[in-house]
Short mmCIF file of C-alpha atoms in Angstrom, two decimals:
data_model
loop_
_atom_site.label_atom_id
_atom_site.label_comp_id
_atom_site.label_asym_id
_atom_site.label_seq_id
_atom_site.Cartn_x
_atom_site.Cartn_y
_atom_site.Cartn_z
CA UNK A 1374 192.67 14.19 92.63
CA UNK A 1375 190.13 17.03 92.83
CA UNK A 1376 190.86 19.69 95.47
CA UNK A 1377 188.15 22.07 96.70
CA UNK A 1378 188.85 25.32 98.58
CA UNK A 1379 185.73 27.12 99.81
CA UNK A 1380 185.55 30.84 100.50
CA UNK A 1381 182.31 32.10 102.04
CA UNK A 1382 181.11 35.39 103.49
CA UNK A 1383 178.55 38.20 103.18
CA UNK A 1384 178.22 40.76 100.40
CA UNK A 1385 181.04 43.25 99.94
CA UNK A 1386 183.62 41.41 102.05
CA UNK A 1387 186.09 41.04 99.18
CA UNK A 1388 185.52 37.37 98.35
CA UNK A 1389 185.60 37.81 94.57
CA UNK A 1390 188.99 39.53 94.50
CA UNK A 1391 190.56 37.07 96.94
CA UNK A 1392 189.03 33.95 95.38
CA UNK A 1393 190.16 34.90 91.88
CA UNK A 1394 193.71 35.66 93.04
CA UNK A 1395 193.83 32.51 95.18
CA UNK A 1396 192.74 30.31 92.27
CA UNK A 1397 195.43 31.94 90.14
CA UNK A 1398 198.06 31.34 92.82
CA UNK A 1399 197.04 27.67 93.18
CA UNK A 1400 196.64 27.07 89.45
CA UNK A 1401 193.07 25.81 89.72
CA UNK A 1402 189.66 27.04 88.52
CA UNK A 1403 187.64 29.79 90.20
CA UNK A 1404 183.90 29.28 90.68
CA UNK A 1405 181.88 32.41 91.44
CA UNK A 1406 178.62 30.94 92.69
CA UNK A 1407 177.22 34.38 93.43
CA UNK A 1408 177.48 35.09 89.71
CA UNK A 1409 175.43 31.95 89.09
CA UNK A 1410 172.63 33.24 91.34
CA UNK A 1411 172.85 36.69 89.79
CA UNK A 1412 172.73 35.35 86.23
CA UNK A 1413 169.63 33.30 87.05
CA UNK A 1414 168.07 36.39 88.67
CA UNK A 1415 168.84 38.49 85.57
CA UNK A 1416 167.45 35.76 83.33
CA UNK A 1417 164.16 35.65 85.27
CA UNK A 1418 163.93 39.39 85.98
CA UNK A 1419 162.41 41.55 88.71
CA UNK A 1420 159.71 39.89 90.79
CA UNK A 1421 160.46 36.32 89.65
CA UNK A 1422 160.54 35.17 93.29
CA UNK A 1423 156.83 35.89 93.52
CA UNK A 1424 155.99 33.43 90.72
CA UNK A 1425 154.55 30.00 91.55
CA UNK A 1426 157.29 27.39 91.91
CA UNK A 1427 155.81 25.23 89.16
CA UNK A 1428 156.46 28.11 86.73
CA UNK A 1429 160.08 28.49 87.81
CA UNK A 1430 161.09 24.83 87.48
CA UNK A 1431 160.62 24.46 83.68
CA UNK A 1432 162.61 27.67 83.12
CA UNK A 1433 165.41 26.51 85.44
CA UNK A 1434 165.63 23.26 83.51
CA UNK A 1435 166.41 25.25 80.36
CA UNK A 1436 169.58 26.63 81.96
CA UNK A 1437 172.98 24.96 81.80
CA UNK A 1438 176.22 26.20 83.39
CA UNK A 1439 179.77 25.41 82.29
CA UNK A 1440 183.13 26.53 83.69
CA UNK A 1441 186.14 27.07 81.44
CA UNK A 1442 189.75 28.08 82.12
CA UNK A 1443 191.90 28.37 85.25
CA UNK A 1444 192.70 31.08 87.81
CA UNK A 1445 191.99 34.61 86.64
CA UNK A 1446 190.91 33.23 83.29
CA UNK A 1447 188.13 31.06 84.68
CA UNK A 1448 184.85 31.93 83.00
CA UNK A 1449 181.31 30.81 83.72
CA UNK A 1450 179.08 30.19 80.74
CA UNK A 1451 175.28 30.11 80.81
CA UNK A 1452 173.84 28.12 77.91
CA UNK A 1453 177.18 28.44 76.18
CA UNK A 1454 177.44 32.23 76.53
CA UNK A 1455 179.57 34.39 78.90
CA UNK A 1456 177.61 35.99 81.75
CA UNK A 1457 176.38 39.54 81.18
CA UNK A 1458 178.14 42.43 83.01
CA UNK A 1459 174.62 43.48 84.04
CA UNK A 1460 174.67 40.81 86.77
CA UNK A 1461 176.94 43.09 88.85
CA UNK A 1462 174.26 45.74 89.33
CA UNK A 1463 173.13 46.14 92.94
CA UNK A 1464 169.48 45.58 92.06
CA UNK A 1465 170.33 42.26 90.43
CA UNK A 1466 172.21 41.25 93.59
CA UNK A 1467 169.07 41.96 95.58
CA UNK A 1468 166.96 39.92 93.14
CA UNK A 1469 169.44 37.06 93.55
CA UNK A 1470 169.07 37.23 97.33
CA UNK A 1471 165.27 37.01 96.98
CA UNK A 1472 165.52 34.03 94.62
CA UNK A 1473 168.07 32.39 96.91
CA UNK A 1474 165.36 31.88 99.52
CA UNK A 1475 163.46 29.55 97.19
CA UNK A 1476 164.45 25.88 97.74
CA UNK A 1477 164.05 24.78 94.10
CA UNK A 1478 166.39 27.55 92.93
CA UNK A 1479 169.04 26.64 95.51
CA UNK A 1480 168.59 22.96 94.66
CA UNK A 1481 169.10 23.58 90.97
CA UNK A 1482 172.26 25.62 91.51
CA UNK A 1483 173.59 23.22 94.15
CA UNK A 1484 173.40 20.38 91.64
CA UNK A 1485 175.21 22.45 89.01
CA UNK A 1486 177.92 23.54 91.46
CA UNK A 1487 178.52 20.03 92.77
CA UNK A 1488 178.64 18.64 89.23
CA UNK A 1489 181.42 21.10 88.36
CA UNK A 1490 183.28 20.26 91.59
CA UNK A 1491 183.24 16.52 90.91
CA UNK A 1492 185.61 16.87 87.97
CA UNK A 1493 187.41 20.20 88.53
CA UNK A 1494 189.68 21.47 91.32
CA UNK A 1495 188.13 24.73 92.51
CA UNK A 1496 188.28 27.79 94.66
CA UNK A 1497 184.52 28.01 95.20
CA UNK A 1498 183.25 31.39 96.39
CA UNK A 1499 179.78 32.00 97.82
CA UNK A 1500 177.57 31.98 100.91
CA UNK A 1501 177.30 28.27 101.78
CA UNK A 1502 180.14 26.57 99.92
CA UNK A 1503 181.78 25.10 103.01
CA UNK A 1504 178.64 24.47 105.04
CA UNK A 1505 176.35 22.97 102.39
CA UNK A 1506 177.69 22.60 98.85
CA UNK A 1507 181.14 21.15 99.52
CA UNK A 1508 181.02 19.98 103.16
CA UNK A 1509 184.03 17.69 102.57
CA UNK A 1510 186.24 20.40 101.08
CA UNK A 1511 189.85 20.17 102.28
CA UNK A 1512 190.16 23.90 102.95
CA UNK A 1513 187.35 26.16 104.19
CA UNK A 1514 187.49 29.89 104.87
CA UNK A 1515 184.87 32.43 105.97
CA UNK A 1516 185.56 36.14 105.40
CA UNK A 1517 183.75 38.90 107.25
CA UNK A 1518 184.01 42.68 107.78
CA UNK A 1519 181.97 45.55 109.23
CA UNK A 1520 179.03 46.76 107.15
CA UNK A 1521 180.60 50.22 106.66
CA UNK A 1522 183.80 48.70 105.28
CA UNK A 1523 181.83 46.38 103.03
CA UNK A 1524 179.66 49.18 101.66
CA UNK A 1525 182.72 51.30 100.80
CA UNK A 1526 184.44 48.36 99.12
CA UNK A 1527 181.35 47.56 97.11
CA UNK A 1528 181.00 51.20 96.08
CA UNK A 1529 184.63 51.26 94.90
CA UNK A 1530 184.15 48.00 93.00
CA UNK A 1531 181.09 49.29 91.18
CA UNK A 1532 182.79 52.62 90.41
CA UNK A 1533 185.68 50.70 88.85
CA UNK A 1534 183.13 48.97 86.61
CA UNK A 1535 181.69 52.34 85.59
CA UNK A 1536 178.51 51.94 87.63
CA UNK A 1537 177.42 55.05 89.54
CA UNK A 1538 175.76 53.84 92.74
CA UNK A 1539 174.93 55.83 95.88
CA UNK A 1540 176.94 54.72 98.94
CA UNK A 1541 173.97 54.94 101.33
CA UNK A 1542 171.82 52.95 98.95
CA UNK A 1543 174.51 50.28 98.75
CA UNK A 1544 174.74 50.15 102.57
CA UNK A 1545 170.95 49.74 102.83
CA UNK A 1546 170.86 46.97 100.25
CA UNK A 1547 173.70 45.13 101.98
CA UNK A 1548 171.72 45.27 105.25
CA UNK A 1549 168.69 43.75 103.50
CA UNK A 1550 170.79 41.02 101.87
CA UNK A 1551 172.55 40.27 105.17
CA UNK A 1552 169.21 39.83 106.92
CA UNK A 1553 167.83 37.61 104.16
CA UNK A 1554 171.00 35.54 103.77
CA UNK A 1555 171.58 34.98 107.50
CA UNK A 1556 167.96 34.25 108.39
CA UNK A 1557 166.68 32.16 105.49
CA UNK A 1558 165.47 28.67 106.38
CA UNK A 1559 167.43 26.93 103.62
CA UNK A 1560 171.26 27.13 103.78
CA UNK A 1561 171.60 30.32 105.87
CA UNK A 1562 174.82 32.32 105.66
CA UNK A 1563 177.09 31.06 108.43
CA UNK A 1564 180.63 29.68 108.74
CA UNK A 1565 181.12 25.94 108.43
CA UNK A 1566 182.09 24.49 111.81
CA UNK A 1567 185.61 23.74 110.53
CA UNK A 1568 186.11 26.98 108.59
CA UNK A 1569 188.96 29.40 109.27
CA UNK A 1570 187.35 32.80 109.99
CA UNK A 1571 189.15 35.91 108.74
CA UNK A 1572 188.00 39.43 109.64
CA UNK A 1573 189.13 41.57 106.71
CA UNK A 1574 187.99 44.95 108.09
CA UNK A 1575 191.54 46.16 108.75
CA UNK A 1576 193.34 44.01 106.15
CA UNK A 1577 194.06 44.76 102.51
CA UNK A 1578 193.55 42.10 99.83
CA UNK A 1579 197.23 41.11 99.71
CA UNK A 1580 197.35 40.40 103.45
CA UNK A 1581 194.12 38.39 103.38
CA UNK A 1582 195.44 36.36 100.46
CA UNK A 1583 198.70 35.64 102.27
CA UNK A 1584 196.87 34.50 105.41
CA UNK A 1585 194.79 32.06 103.37
CA UNK A 1586 197.78 30.75 101.44
CA UNK A 1587 199.66 30.23 104.71
CA UNK A 1588 196.82 28.08 106.08
CA UNK A 1589 196.70 26.02 102.89
CA UNK A 1590 200.45 25.46 102.89
CA UNK A 1591 200.38 24.34 106.50
CA UNK A 1592 197.71 21.75 105.77
CA UNK A 1593 198.85 20.85 102.25
CA UNK A 1594 196.91 21.28 99.02
#
């Protein structure tokens, strides 16, 4: 039987770290849907969201996602190739947020995500996994934190990847992405009605992971 665990929340809340560790703990695959949006944004490039929709659709139809491996070793492939490290740049994240407001882009990725989830047990991380993509998931979580905490975490994450980004610039871009993600007409960022909400502002990754695992154990995988 396929089991889906959804983990949603805004940028910089720590979803990627927790989702990867959780998938490893549970022995199932990890699906980073944000990376899917970012890889599409990188593929199309700056300003793609201003193109006519009928130009985007043929290009989207040339893209194919696959997911290989389990836990920490889960890897998304785009047209058979691993995703580029360039997708982690802040500007690419902003491009992805712009593209995410376009219904045909969200539709395309929704279909890909749901296709993966039909055959593979997942910890699915994103913005609308529990509310839209996998509404029948057995376990749903929504992580949040203050914008200052999220900006510092994101800065540390990028520094660890060797990317030199200004903290104030990161904070400003997170504000823009928050506004776009929470206020878009299609699939806005919000907790599913039955999601467990976890404020991670004062919690380290280990404690957040333990809280989530406790909830899953109580309900049963």
